[in-house]
Short mmCIF file of C-alpha atoms in Angstrom, two decimals:
data_model
loop_
_atom_site.label_atom_id
_atom_site.label_comp_id
_atom_site.label_asym_id
_atom_site.label_seq_id
_atom_site.Cartn_x
_atom_site.Cartn_y
_atom_site.Cartn_z
CA MET A 1338 -16.24 -22.11 -0.28
CA MET A 1339 -17.22 -19.19 -2.51
CA SER A 1340 -17.54 -18.90 -6.28
CA VAL A 1341 -15.61 -15.97 -7.97
CA GLY A 1342 -19.03 -14.19 -8.42
CA GLU A 1343 -20.04 -14.73 -4.84
CA LEU A 1344 -16.65 -13.34 -3.67
CA SER A 1345 -16.90 -10.53 -6.14
CA ARG A 1346 -20.39 -9.46 -4.48
CA ARG A 1347 -19.15 -9.84 -0.99
CA SER A 1348 -15.78 -8.08 -1.37
CA GLY A 1349 -16.88 -5.37 -3.96
CA ILE A 1350 -14.18 -6.09 -6.18
CA ALA A 1351 -14.59 -6.96 -9.91
CA VAL A 1352 -14.24 -10.50 -10.91
CA SER A 1353 -11.44 -9.37 -13.39
CA ALA A 1354 -9.44 -7.86 -10.55
CA LEU A 1355 -9.96 -11.02 -8.50
CA HIS A 1356 -8.36 -12.89 -11.35
CA PHE A 1357 -5.55 -10.45 -11.60
CA TYR A 1358 -4.79 -10.79 -7.90
CA GLU A 1359 -4.80 -14.62 -8.40
CA THR A 1360 -2.24 -14.36 -11.10
CA GLN A 1361 -0.13 -11.95 -8.89
CA GLY A 1362 -0.26 -14.58 -6.17
CA LEU A 1363 -2.15 -12.28 -3.73
CA ILE A 1364 -5.09 -14.68 -3.46
CA THR A 1365 -5.60 -18.46 -4.34
CA SER A 1366 -8.47 -20.78 -5.41
CA GLU A 1367 -9.24 -24.47 -5.77
CA ARG A 1368 -10.68 -25.74 -8.79
CA THR A 1369 -13.74 -27.88 -8.93
CA ALA A 1370 -14.21 -30.92 -11.14
CA GLY A 1371 -15.75 -28.51 -13.60
CA ASN A 1372 -12.71 -26.28 -13.50
CA GLN A 1373 -14.44 -23.53 -11.71
CA ARG A 1374 -12.63 -21.42 -9.08
CA ARG A 1375 -13.65 -21.59 -5.57
CA TYR A 1376 -12.27 -19.51 -2.77
CA LYS A 1377 -11.85 -20.00 0.92
CA ARG A 1378 -13.94 -17.56 3.05
CA ASP A 1379 -10.75 -16.05 4.52
CA THR A 1380 -9.98 -14.65 1.15
CA LEU A 1381 -12.38 -11.87 1.99
CA ARG A 1382 -9.89 -10.71 4.70
CA ARG A 1383 -7.06 -10.84 2.56
CA LEU A 1384 -8.98 -8.70 -0.22
CA ALA A 1385 -9.90 -6.28 2.32
CA VAL A 1386 -6.31 -5.83 3.46
CA ILE A 1387 -5.40 -5.63 -0.29
CA GLN A 1388 -7.94 -2.79 -0.92
CA VAL A 1389 -6.89 -0.81 2.37
CA ALA A 1390 -3.29 -1.15 1.71
CA GLN A 1391 -3.75 0.15 -2.04
CA GLN A 1392 -5.86 3.15 -0.71
CA VAL A 1393 -3.00 4.18 1.50
CA GLY A 1394 -0.42 3.78 -1.33
CA VAL A 1395 1.13 0.43 -0.56
CA PRO A 1396 2.58 -0.99 -3.66
CA LEU A 1397 1.07 -4.43 -4.91
CA ARG A 1398 4.37 -6.12 -4.48
CA ALA A 1399 4.86 -4.89 -0.89
CA ILE A 1400 1.15 -6.30 -0.20
CA GLY A 1401 2.07 -9.61 -1.93
CA ASP A 1402 5.36 -10.03 -0.01
CA ALA A 1403 3.20 -9.37 3.28
CA LEU A 1404 0.62 -11.62 2.54
CA SER A 1405 3.12 -14.44 1.44
CA THR A 1406 4.08 -14.47 5.27
CA LEU A 1407 0.74 -15.82 6.11
CA PRO A 1408 -0.10 -19.47 6.14
CA SER A 1409 -1.37 -21.13 3.15
CA SER A 1410 -2.45 -24.38 4.84
CA ARG A 1411 -4.74 -23.04 7.35
CA THR A 1412 -6.82 -19.72 7.96
CA PRO A 1413 -4.74 -17.04 9.45
CA THR A 1414 -5.19 -16.34 13.06
CA ARG A 1415 -5.14 -13.03 14.97
CA SER A 1416 -1.52 -13.37 15.65
CA ASP A 1417 -0.85 -14.01 12.01
CA TRP A 1418 -2.71 -11.00 11.15
CA LYS A 1419 -0.69 -9.11 13.81
CA LYS A 1420 2.57 -9.95 12.54
CA LEU A 1421 1.45 -8.60 9.08
CA SER A 1422 0.37 -5.40 10.52
CA THR A 1423 3.38 -5.04 12.46
CA ARG A 1424 5.44 -5.56 9.39
CA TRP A 1425 3.66 -2.42 7.84
CA HIS A 1426 3.63 -0.23 11.06
CA ALA A 1427 7.06 1.59 10.47
CA ASP A 1428 6.21 2.06 6.55
CA LEU A 1429 2.76 3.59 7.32
CA THR A 1430 4.02 5.83 9.95
CA GLU A 1431 6.68 7.11 7.50
CA ARG A 1432 3.96 7.53 4.79
CA ILE A 1433 1.85 9.69 7.34
CA THR A 1434 4.87 11.76 8.26
CA GLN A 1435 5.61 12.35 4.49
CA LEU A 1436 2.14 13.15 3.65
CA THR A 1437 1.74 15.50 6.50
CA ARG A 1438 5.03 17.37 5.62
CA LEU A 1439 3.91 17.60 2.07
CA ARG A 1440 0.50 18.97 3.02
CA ASP A 1441 2.04 21.63 5.37
CA THR A 1442 4.85 22.67 3.29
CA LEU A 1443 3.53 22.38 -0.46
CA ASP A 1444 2.62 26.29 -0.46
CA GLY A 1445 6.14 27.26 0.71
CA CYS A 1446 9.62 26.62 -0.25
CA ILE A 1447 10.45 22.82 -0.66
CA GLY A 1448 13.95 23.34 -2.10
CA CYS A 1449 13.18 22.16 -5.52
CA GLY A 1450 14.96 25.07 -7.28
CA CYS A 1451 12.16 26.73 -9.11
CA LEU A 1452 12.29 29.79 -6.82
CA SER A 1453 8.88 30.85 -8.04
CA ILE A 1454 7.54 31.40 -4.43
CA ASP A 1455 8.58 34.56 -2.93
CA ARG A 1456 9.40 32.80 0.30
CA CYS A 1457 12.07 30.61 -1.74
CA ARG A 1458 14.26 33.77 -2.11
CA LEU A 1459 14.42 33.73 1.65
CA TYR A 1460 14.72 30.20 2.64
CA ASN A 1461 16.72 29.06 -0.45
CA PRO A 1462 18.50 31.97 -1.96
CA HIS A 1463 20.11 31.29 -5.31
CA ASP A 1464 18.96 27.77 -5.22
CA ALA A 1465 21.33 27.03 -2.12
CA ASP A 1466 19.51 23.72 -1.46
CA ALA A 1467 20.84 22.30 -4.95
CA ALA A 1468 24.14 21.64 -3.21
CA GLU A 1469 22.47 18.92 -0.96
CA GLY A 1470 21.28 17.06 -4.10
CA PRO A 1471 18.53 16.73 -6.62
CA GLY A 1472 14.66 17.04 -5.86
CA PRO A 1473 12.54 18.87 -3.18
CA ARG A 1474 15.45 18.97 -0.57
CA ARG A 1475 13.24 20.50 2.31
CA LEU A 1476 10.88 17.61 1.80
CA LEU A 1477 13.39 14.67 1.47
CA ALA A 1478 15.90 16.08 3.84
CA ALA A 1479 13.92 15.14 6.86
CA GLU A 1480 13.93 11.52 6.01
CA GLY A 1481 17.40 11.61 4.73
CA ALA A 1482 16.99 10.17 1.19
CA ALA A 1483 17.02 11.52 -2.05
CA SER A 1484 14.82 10.13 -5.04
#
């Protein structure tokens, strides 16, 4: 078992953030007789997953939903973690696709209707993409959804 200070030092996450994650149900602690928090060592893995997932833009709610599928009565196994990663695979692949599309087309016409780039007049004359719906149609069209 680790104290909140030990967990903070080992994970690189501020104590206040650890308390926040606990209030959000992302991690759990046990209390000593003196009411001090103690964390199981496998909390380090959960925190690492939280940190990396947040870095790539996974919302805390989705992180919490995924972590809730892990067993609380025992240390998660490799199989448990594999199930969690499989759950995120499609979402992360879609994020990569969206980011790549954004990176590769942001300097050209994205169908937003601003018509401020000279290529927009060729690809989206008179804002023709507006008939497809609101927002950056050339970016959203490939995924088949509008914001």
